[in-house]
mmCIF file of C-alpha atoms and ligand atoms in Angstrom:
data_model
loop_
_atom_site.group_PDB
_atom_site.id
_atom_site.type_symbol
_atom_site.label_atom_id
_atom_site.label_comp_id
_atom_site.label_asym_id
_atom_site.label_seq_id
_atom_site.Cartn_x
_atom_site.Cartn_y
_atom_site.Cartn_z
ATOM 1 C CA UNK A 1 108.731 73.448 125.291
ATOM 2 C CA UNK A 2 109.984 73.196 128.972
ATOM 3 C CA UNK A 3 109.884 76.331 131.319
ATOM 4 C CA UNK A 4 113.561 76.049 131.025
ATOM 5 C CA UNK A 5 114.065 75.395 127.215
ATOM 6 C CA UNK A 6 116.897 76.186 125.650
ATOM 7 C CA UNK A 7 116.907 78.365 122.699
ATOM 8 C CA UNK A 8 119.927 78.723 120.684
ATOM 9 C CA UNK A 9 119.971 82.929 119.054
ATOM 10 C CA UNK A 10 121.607 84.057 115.748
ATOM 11 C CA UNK A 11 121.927 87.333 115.175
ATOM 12 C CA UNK A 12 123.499 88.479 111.489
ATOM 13 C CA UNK A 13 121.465 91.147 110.742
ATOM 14 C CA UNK A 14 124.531 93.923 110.154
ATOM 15 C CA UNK A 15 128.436 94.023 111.453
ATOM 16 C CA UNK A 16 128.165 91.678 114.599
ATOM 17 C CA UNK A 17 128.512 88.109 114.039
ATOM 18 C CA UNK A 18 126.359 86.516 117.419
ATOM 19 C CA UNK A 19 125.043 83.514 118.558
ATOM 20 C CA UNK A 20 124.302 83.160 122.740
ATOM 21 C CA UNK A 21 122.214 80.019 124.180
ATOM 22 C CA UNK A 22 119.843 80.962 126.863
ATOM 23 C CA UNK A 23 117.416 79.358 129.278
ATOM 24 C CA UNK A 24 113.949 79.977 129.639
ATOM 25 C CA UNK A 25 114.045 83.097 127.633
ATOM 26 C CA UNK A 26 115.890 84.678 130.798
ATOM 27 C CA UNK A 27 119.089 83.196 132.208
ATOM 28 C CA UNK A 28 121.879 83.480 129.773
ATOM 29 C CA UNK A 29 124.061 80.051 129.195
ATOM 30 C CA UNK A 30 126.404 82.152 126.801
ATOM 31 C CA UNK A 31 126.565 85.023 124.031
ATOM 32 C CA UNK A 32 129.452 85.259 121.800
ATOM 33 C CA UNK A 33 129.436 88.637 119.703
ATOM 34 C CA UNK A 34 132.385 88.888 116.995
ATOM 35 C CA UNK A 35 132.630 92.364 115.461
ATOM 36 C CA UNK A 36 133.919 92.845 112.291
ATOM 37 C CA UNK A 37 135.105 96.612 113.044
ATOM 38 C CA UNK A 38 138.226 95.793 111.513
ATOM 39 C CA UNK A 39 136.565 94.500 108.164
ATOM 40 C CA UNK A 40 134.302 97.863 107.910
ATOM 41 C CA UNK A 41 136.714 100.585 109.649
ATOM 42 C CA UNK A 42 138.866 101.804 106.815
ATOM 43 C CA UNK A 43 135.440 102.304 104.835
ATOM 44 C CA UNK A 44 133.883 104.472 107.469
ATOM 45 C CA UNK A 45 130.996 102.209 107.644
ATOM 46 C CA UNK A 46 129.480 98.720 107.288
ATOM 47 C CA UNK A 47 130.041 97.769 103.136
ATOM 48 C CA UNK A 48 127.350 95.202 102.619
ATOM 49 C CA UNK A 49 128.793 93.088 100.670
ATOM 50 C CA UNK A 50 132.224 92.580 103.106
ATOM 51 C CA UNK A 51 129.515 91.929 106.178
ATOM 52 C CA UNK A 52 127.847 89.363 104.015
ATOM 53 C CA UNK A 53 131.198 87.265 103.689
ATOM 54 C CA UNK A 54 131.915 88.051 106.724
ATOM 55 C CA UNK A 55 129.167 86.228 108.265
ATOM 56 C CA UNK A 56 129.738 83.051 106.505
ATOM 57 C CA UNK A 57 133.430 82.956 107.840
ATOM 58 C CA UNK A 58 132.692 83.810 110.818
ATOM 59 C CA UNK A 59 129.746 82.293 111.997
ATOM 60 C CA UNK A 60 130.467 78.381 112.422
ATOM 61 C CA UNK A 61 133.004 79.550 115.020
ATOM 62 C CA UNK A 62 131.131 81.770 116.827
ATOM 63 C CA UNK A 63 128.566 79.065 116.966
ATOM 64 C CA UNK A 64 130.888 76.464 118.301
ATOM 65 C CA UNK A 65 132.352 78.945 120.918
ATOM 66 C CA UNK A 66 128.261 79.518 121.815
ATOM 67 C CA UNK A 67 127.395 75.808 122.476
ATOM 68 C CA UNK A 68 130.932 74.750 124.046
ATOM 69 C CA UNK A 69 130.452 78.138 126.559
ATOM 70 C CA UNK A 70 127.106 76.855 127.527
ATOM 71 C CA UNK A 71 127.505 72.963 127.291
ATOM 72 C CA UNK A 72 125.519 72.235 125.325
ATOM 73 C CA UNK A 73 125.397 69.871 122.276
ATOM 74 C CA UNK A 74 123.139 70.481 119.410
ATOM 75 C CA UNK A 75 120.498 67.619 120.435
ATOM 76 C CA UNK A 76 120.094 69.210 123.805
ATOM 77 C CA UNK A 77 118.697 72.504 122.516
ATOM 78 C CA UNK A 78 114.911 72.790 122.358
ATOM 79 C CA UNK A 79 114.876 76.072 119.242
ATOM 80 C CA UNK A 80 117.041 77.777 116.842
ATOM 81 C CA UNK A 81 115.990 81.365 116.474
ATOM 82 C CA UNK A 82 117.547 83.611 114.384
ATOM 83 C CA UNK A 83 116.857 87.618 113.320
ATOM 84 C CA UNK A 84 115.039 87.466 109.748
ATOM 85 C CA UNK A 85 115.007 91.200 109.648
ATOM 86 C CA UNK A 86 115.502 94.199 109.581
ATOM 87 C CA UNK A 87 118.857 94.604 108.329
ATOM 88 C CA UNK A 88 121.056 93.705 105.127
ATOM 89 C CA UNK A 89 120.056 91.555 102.989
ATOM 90 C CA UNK A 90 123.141 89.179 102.317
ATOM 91 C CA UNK A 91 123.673 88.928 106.023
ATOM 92 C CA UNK A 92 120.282 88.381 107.222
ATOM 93 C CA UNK A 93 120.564 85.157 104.949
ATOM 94 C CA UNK A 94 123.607 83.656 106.539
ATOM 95 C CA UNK A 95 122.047 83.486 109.976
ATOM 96 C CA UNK A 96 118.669 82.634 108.807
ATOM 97 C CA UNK A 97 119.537 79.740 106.286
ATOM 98 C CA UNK A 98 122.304 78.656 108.755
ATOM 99 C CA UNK A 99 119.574 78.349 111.864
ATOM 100 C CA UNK A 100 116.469 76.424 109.612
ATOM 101 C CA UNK A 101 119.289 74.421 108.437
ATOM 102 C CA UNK A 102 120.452 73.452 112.347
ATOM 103 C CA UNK A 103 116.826 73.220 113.178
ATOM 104 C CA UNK A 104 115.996 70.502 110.642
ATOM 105 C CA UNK A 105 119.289 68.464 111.351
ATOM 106 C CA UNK A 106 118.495 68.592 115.461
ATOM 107 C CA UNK A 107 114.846 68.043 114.954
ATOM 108 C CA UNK A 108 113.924 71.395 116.706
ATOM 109 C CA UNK A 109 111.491 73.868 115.823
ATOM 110 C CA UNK A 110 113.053 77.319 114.115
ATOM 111 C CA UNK A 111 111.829 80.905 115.225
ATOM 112 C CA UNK A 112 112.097 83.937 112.947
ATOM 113 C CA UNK A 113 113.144 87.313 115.307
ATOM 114 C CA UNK A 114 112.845 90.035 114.210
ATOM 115 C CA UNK A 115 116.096 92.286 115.440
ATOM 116 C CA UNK A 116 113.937 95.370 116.740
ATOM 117 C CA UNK A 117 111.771 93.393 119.242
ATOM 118 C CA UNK A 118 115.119 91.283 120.040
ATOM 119 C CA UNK A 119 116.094 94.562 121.448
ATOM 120 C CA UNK A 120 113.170 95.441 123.336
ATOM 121 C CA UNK A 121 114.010 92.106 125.124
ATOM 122 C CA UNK A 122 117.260 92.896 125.792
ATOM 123 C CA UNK A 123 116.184 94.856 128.920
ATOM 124 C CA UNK A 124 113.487 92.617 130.164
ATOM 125 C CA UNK A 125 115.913 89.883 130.233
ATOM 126 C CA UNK A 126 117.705 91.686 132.802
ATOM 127 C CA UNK A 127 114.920 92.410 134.599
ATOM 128 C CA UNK A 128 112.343 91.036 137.070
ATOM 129 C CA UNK A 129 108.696 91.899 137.429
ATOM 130 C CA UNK A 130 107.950 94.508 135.012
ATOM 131 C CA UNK A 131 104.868 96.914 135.390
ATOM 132 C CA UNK A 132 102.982 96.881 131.797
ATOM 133 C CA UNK A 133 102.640 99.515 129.918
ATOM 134 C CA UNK A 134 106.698 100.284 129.483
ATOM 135 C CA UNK A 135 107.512 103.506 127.028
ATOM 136 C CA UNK A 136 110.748 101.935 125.086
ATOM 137 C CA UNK A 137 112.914 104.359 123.628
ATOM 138 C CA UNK A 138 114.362 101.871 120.602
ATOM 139 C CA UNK A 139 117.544 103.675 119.795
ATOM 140 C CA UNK A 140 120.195 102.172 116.847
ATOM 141 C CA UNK A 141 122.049 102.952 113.948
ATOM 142 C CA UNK A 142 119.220 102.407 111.919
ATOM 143 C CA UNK A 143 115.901 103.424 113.672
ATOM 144 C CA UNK A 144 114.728 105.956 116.245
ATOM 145 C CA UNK A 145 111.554 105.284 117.788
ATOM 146 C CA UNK A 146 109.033 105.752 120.626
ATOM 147 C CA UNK A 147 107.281 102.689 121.492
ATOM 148 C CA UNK A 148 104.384 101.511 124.119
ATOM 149 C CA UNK A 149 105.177 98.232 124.664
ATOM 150 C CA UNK A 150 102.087 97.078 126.508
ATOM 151 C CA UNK A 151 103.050 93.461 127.041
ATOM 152 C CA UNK A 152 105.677 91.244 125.145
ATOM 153 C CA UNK A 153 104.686 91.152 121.489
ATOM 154 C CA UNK A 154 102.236 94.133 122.062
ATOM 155 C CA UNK A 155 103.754 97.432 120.256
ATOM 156 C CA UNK A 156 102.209 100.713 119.417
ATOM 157 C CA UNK A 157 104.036 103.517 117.795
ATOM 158 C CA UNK A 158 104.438 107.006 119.389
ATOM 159 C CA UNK A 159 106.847 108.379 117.771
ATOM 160 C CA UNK A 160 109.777 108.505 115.417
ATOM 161 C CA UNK A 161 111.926 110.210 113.445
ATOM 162 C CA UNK A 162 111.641 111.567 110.299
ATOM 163 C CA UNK A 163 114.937 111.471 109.015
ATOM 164 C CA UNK A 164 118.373 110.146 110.121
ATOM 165 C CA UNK A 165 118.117 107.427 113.170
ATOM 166 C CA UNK A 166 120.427 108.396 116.500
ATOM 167 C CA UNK A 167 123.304 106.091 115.788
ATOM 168 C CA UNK A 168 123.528 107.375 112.249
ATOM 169 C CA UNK A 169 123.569 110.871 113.594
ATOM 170 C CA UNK A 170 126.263 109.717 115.962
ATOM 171 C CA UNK A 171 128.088 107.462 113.032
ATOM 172 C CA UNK A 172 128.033 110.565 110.780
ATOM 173 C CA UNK A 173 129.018 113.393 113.008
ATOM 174 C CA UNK A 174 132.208 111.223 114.044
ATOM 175 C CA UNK A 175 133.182 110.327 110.224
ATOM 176 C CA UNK A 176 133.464 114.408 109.842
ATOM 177 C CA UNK A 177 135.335 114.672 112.719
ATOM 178 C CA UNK A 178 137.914 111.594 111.467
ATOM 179 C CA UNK A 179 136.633 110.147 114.993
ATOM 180 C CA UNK A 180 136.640 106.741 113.303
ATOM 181 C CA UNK A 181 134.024 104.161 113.172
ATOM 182 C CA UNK A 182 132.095 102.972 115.214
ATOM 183 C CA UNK A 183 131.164 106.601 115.554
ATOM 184 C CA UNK A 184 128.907 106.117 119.329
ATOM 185 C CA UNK A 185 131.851 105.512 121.253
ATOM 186 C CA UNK A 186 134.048 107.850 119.560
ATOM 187 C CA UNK A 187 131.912 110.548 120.220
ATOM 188 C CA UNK A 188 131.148 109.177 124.195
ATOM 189 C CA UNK A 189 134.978 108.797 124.860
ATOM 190 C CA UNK A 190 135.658 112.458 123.114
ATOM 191 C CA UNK A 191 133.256 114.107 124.464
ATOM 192 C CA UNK A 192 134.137 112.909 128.061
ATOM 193 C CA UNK A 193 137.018 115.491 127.721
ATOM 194 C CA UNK A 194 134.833 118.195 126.200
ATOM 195 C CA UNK A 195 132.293 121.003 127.358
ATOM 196 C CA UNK A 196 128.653 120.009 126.400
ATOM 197 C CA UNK A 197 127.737 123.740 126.365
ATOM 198 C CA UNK A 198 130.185 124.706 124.084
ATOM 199 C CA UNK A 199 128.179 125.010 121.021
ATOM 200 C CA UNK A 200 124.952 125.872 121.268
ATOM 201 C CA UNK A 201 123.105 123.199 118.701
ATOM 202 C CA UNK A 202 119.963 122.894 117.891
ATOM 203 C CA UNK A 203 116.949 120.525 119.609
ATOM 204 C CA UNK A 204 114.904 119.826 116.454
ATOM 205 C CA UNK A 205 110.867 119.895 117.262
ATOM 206 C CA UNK A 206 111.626 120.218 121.091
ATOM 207 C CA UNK A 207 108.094 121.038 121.921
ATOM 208 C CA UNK A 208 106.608 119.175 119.474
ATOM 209 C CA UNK A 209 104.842 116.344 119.572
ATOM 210 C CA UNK A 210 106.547 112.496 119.437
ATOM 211 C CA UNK A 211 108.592 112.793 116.203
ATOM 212 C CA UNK A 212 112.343 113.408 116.063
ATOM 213 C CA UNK A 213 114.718 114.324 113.415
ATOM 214 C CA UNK A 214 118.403 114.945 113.639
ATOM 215 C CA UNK A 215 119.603 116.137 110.084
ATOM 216 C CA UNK A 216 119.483 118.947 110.943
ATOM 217 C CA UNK A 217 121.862 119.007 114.075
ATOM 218 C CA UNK A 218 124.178 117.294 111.705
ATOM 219 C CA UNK A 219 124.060 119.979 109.103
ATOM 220 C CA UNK A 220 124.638 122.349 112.202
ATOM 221 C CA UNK A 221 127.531 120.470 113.522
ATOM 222 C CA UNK A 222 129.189 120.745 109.645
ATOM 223 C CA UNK A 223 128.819 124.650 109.290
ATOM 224 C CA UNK A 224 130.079 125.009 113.441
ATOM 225 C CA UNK A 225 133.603 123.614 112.718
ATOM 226 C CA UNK A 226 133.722 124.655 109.275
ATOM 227 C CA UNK A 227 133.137 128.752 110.607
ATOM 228 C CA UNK A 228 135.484 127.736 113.751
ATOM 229 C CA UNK A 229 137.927 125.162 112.607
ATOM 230 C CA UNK A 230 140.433 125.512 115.407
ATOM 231 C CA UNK A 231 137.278 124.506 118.061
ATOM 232 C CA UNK A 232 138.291 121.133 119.527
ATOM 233 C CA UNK A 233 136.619 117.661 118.363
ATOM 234 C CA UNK A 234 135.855 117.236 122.174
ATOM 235 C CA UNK A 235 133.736 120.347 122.605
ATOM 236 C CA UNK A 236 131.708 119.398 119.035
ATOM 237 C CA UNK A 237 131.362 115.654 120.480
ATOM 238 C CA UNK A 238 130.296 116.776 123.574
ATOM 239 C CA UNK A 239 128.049 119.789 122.638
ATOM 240 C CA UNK A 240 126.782 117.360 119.864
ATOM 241 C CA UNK A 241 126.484 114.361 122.581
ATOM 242 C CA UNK A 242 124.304 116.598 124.943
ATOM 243 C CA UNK A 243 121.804 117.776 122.475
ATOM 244 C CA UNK A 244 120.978 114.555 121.317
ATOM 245 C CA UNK A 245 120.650 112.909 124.815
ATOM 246 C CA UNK A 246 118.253 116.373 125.435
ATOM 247 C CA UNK A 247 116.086 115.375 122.882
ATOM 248 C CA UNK A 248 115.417 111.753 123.615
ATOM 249 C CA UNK A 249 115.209 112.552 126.997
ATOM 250 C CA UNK A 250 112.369 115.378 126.689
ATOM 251 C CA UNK A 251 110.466 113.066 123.995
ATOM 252 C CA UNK A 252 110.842 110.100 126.279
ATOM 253 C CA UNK A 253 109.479 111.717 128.984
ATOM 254 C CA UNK A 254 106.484 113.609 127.225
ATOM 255 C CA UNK A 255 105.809 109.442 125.392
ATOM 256 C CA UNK A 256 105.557 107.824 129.202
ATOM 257 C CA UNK A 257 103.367 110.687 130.115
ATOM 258 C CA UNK A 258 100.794 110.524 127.366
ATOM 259 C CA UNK A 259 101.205 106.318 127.540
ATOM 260 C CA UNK A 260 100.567 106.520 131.501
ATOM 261 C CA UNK A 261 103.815 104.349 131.333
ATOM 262 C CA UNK A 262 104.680 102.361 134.527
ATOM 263 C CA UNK A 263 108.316 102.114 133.485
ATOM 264 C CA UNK A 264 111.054 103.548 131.049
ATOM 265 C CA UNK A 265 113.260 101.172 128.852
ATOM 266 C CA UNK A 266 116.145 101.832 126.309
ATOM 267 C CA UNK A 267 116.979 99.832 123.878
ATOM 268 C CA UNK A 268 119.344 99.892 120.834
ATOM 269 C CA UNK A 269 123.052 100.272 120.362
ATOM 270 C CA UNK A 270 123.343 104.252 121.357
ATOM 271 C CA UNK A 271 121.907 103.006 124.512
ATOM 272 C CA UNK A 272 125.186 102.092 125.401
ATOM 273 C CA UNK A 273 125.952 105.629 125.635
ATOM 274 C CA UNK A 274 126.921 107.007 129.545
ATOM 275 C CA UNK A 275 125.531 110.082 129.193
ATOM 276 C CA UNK A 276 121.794 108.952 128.015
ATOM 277 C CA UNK A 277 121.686 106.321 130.555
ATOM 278 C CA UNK A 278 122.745 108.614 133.255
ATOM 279 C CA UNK A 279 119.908 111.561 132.063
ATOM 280 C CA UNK A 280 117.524 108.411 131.320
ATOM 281 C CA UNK A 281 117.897 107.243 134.873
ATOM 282 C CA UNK A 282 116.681 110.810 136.022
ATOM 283 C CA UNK A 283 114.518 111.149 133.997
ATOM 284 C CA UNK A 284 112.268 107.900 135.318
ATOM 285 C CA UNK A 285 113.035 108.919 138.746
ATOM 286 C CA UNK A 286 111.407 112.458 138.379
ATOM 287 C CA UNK A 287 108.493 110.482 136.775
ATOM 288 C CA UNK A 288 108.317 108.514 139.649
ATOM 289 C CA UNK A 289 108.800 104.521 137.538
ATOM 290 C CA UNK A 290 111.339 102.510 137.166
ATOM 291 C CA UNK A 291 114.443 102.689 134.296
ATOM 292 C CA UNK A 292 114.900 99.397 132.948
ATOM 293 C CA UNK A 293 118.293 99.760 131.323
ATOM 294 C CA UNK A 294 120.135 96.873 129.712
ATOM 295 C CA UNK A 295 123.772 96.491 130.408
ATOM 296 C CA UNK A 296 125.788 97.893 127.847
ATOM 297 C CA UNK A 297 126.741 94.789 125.943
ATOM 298 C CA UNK A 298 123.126 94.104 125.790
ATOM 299 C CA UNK A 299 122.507 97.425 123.816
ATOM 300 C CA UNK A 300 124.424 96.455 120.874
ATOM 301 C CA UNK A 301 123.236 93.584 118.734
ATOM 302 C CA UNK A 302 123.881 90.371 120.051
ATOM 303 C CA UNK A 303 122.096 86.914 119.660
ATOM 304 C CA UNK A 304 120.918 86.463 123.560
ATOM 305 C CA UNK A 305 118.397 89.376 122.830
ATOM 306 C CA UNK A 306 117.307 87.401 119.551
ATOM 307 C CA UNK A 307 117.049 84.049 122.036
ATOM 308 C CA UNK A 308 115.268 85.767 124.445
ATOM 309 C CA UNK A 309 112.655 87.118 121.714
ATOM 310 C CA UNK A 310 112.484 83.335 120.111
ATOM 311 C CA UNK A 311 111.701 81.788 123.380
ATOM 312 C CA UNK A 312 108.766 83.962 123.948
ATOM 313 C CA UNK A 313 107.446 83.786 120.338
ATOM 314 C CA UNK A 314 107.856 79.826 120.597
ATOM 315 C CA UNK A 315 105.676 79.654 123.571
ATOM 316 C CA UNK A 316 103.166 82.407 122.132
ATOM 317 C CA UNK A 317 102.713 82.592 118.512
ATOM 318 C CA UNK A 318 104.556 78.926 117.897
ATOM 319 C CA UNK A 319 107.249 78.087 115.414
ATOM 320 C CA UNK A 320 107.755 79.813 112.128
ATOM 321 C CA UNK A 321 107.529 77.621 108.994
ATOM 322 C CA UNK A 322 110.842 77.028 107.520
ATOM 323 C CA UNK A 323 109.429 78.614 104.021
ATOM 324 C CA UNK A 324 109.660 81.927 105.208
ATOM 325 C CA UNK A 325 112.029 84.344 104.030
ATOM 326 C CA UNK A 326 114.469 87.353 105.712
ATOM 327 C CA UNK A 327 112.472 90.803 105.162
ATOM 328 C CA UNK A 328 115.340 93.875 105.226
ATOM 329 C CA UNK A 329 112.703 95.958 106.035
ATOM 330 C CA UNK A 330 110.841 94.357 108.859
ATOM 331 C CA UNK A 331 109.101 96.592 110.934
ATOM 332 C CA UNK A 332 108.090 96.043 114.584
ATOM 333 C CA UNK A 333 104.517 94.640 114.748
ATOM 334 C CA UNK A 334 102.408 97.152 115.970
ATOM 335 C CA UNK A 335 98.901 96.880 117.422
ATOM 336 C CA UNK A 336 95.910 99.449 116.976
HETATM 337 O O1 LIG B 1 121.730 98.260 117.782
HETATM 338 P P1 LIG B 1 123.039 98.395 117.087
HETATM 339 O O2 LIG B 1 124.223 97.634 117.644
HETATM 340 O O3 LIG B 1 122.915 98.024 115.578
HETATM 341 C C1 LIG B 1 121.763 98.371 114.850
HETATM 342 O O4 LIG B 1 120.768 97.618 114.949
HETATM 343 O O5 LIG B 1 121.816 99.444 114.198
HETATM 344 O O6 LIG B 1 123.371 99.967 117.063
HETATM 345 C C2 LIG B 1 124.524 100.454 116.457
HETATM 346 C C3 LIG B 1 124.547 101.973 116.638
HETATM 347 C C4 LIG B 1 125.665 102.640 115.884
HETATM 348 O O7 LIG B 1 125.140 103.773 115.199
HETATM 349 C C5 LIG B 1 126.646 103.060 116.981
HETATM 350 O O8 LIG B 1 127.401 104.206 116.666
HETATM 351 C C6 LIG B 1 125.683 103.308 118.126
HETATM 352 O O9 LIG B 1 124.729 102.280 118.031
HETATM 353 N N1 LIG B 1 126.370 103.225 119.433
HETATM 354 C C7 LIG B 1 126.489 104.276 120.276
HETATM 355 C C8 LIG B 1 127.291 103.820 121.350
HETATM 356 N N2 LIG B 1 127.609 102.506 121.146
HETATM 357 C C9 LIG B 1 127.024 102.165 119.952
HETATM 358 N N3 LIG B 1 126.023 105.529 120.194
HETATM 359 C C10 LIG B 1 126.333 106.380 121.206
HETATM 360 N N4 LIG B 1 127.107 106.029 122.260
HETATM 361 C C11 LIG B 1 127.599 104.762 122.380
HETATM 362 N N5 LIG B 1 128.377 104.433 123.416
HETATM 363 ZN ZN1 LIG B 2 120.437 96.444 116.450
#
């Protein structure tokens, strides 16, 4: 492929419908996201088998709107790529059959993402001349982990947690306070009126080690209001807020230390949230490296992440073979 080959991303791994074409694996041509909020909000959360159909509605537009934004026509792409895991099931299918199926038709080679290293690319996408290693604080609504990423495609695993991942923590804590759903930016915008030291909650395993685990700030959160009912939701969101940003700060910190890191990244949807970034930010500047932070739309799921990832696993590992399946429980691929 051409330095400046264009990959066309899917991305249908969970609620966002996305498809972006970008250049070289860097300049972005266009990235469509369509949310289905609306489809999963009076559930609370994302109902599998809504996102599924969701998907196949949605997706041939948000396709079309990806290729007329960037001006492109299907026979001047050089890839499809598309997220083949981790995520749901049903929807990891739509994108993935939907992608080998353009790939054959245009004659172009498909690429098989999967979503967590799409979102260690968000931030390198937006960034020039990175210093390797980079500790990666991967932060969603399904995992919470410390990674070394010591070069693209080169992962090893410092640390994660042992029980509920950030976003879920955030997702959950906002369903008991009837925030609504999305639960992230619930909390952010109610918290931004509230006192972060109004509840004293717990840091789980502080000074210890790598790991995380936030069940049990949840559990706290539950018997808080329920012994002080009348507190306000914006002193619990922003009490709540602060000691999770605490705790992935401290970790973060003691991970770049012990990885001799050369630069912080975050990655993930709940790196979206103002708070983190801002403590992030300081945190890498008291270390002395840089903070690679993606902007906020890049921190959700989108496709230009999963393009980004494609173009580099084209030109490194090669093509993946249009027999291969979605995998909902994809890890990232680690080394040593
Ligand atoms: O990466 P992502 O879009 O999807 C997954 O791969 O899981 O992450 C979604 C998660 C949700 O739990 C959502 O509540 C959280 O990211 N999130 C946030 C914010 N925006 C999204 N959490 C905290 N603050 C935010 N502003
Ligand atoms: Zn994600």
């Amino acid at each position: 492929m051409t330095a400046g080959g264009l990959v066309l991303g899917i991305e249908t791994s969970c609620d966002e419908t996305a498809a972006a074409v970008v250049a070289g694996g860097r300049a972005v041509r266009s990235s469509v996201v369509s949310s289905q909020v609306d489809v999963h909000a009076a559930f609370g959360g994302v109902v599998p088998e809504l996102a599924g159909r969701a998907h196949l509605e949605l997706l041939t537009p948000v396709l079309a709107e990806a290729l007329a934004r960037a001006g492109v026509g299907g026979t001047g792409l050089d890839a499809v790529a598309a997220t083949v895991g981790p995520g749901l099931i049903g929807s990891l299918l739509v994108g993935v059959s939907e992608a080998k199926a353009l790939a054959l038709a245009w004659g172009v080679p498909f690429v098989g993402v999967n979503h967590l290293e799409g979102h260690c690319f968000a931030a390198l996408l937006e960034h020039d001349a990175i210093e390797w290693p980079v500790v990666v604080l991967l932060v969603s609504g399904g995992h919470t982990q410390l990674v070394a990423m010591e070069a693209p495609g080169r992962y090893r695993l410092l640390g994660r947690t042992l029980d509920d991942a950030a976003g879920e923590a955030f997702d959950k804590v906002a369903r008991f306070l009837g925030l609504g759903y999305p639960g992230g930016p619930a909390i952010e915008a109610a918290a931004a009126a509230g006192d972060p030291a109004a509840f004293a909650f717990p840091r789980a395993m502080l000074d210890d080690g790598l790991d995380l685990s936030f069940s049990g700030l949840k559990t706290a959160v539950v018997r808080a209001v329920r012994r002080r009912p009348d507190a306000s939701d914006e002193d619990v969101a922003a009490s709540f807020q602060q000691a999770v940003v605490d705790v992935l700060v401290v970790k973060s910190v003691r991970a770049a230390r012990l990885a001799g890191a050369r630069g912080l990244c975050l990655a993930g949807g709940v790196a979206a949230n103002g708070p983190l970034r801002q403590a992030f930010a300081g945190a890498a500047v008291e270390l002395g490296v840089p903070a690679h932070l993606p902007s906020r739309a890049m921190c959700t799921d989108n496709a230009a992440m999963i393009a980004a990832a494609g173009w580099w696993q084209l030109e490194h590992l090669g093509p993946t073979p249009l027999d291969a399946g979605a995998d909902p429980d994809l890890g990232l691929p680690l080394v040593g």
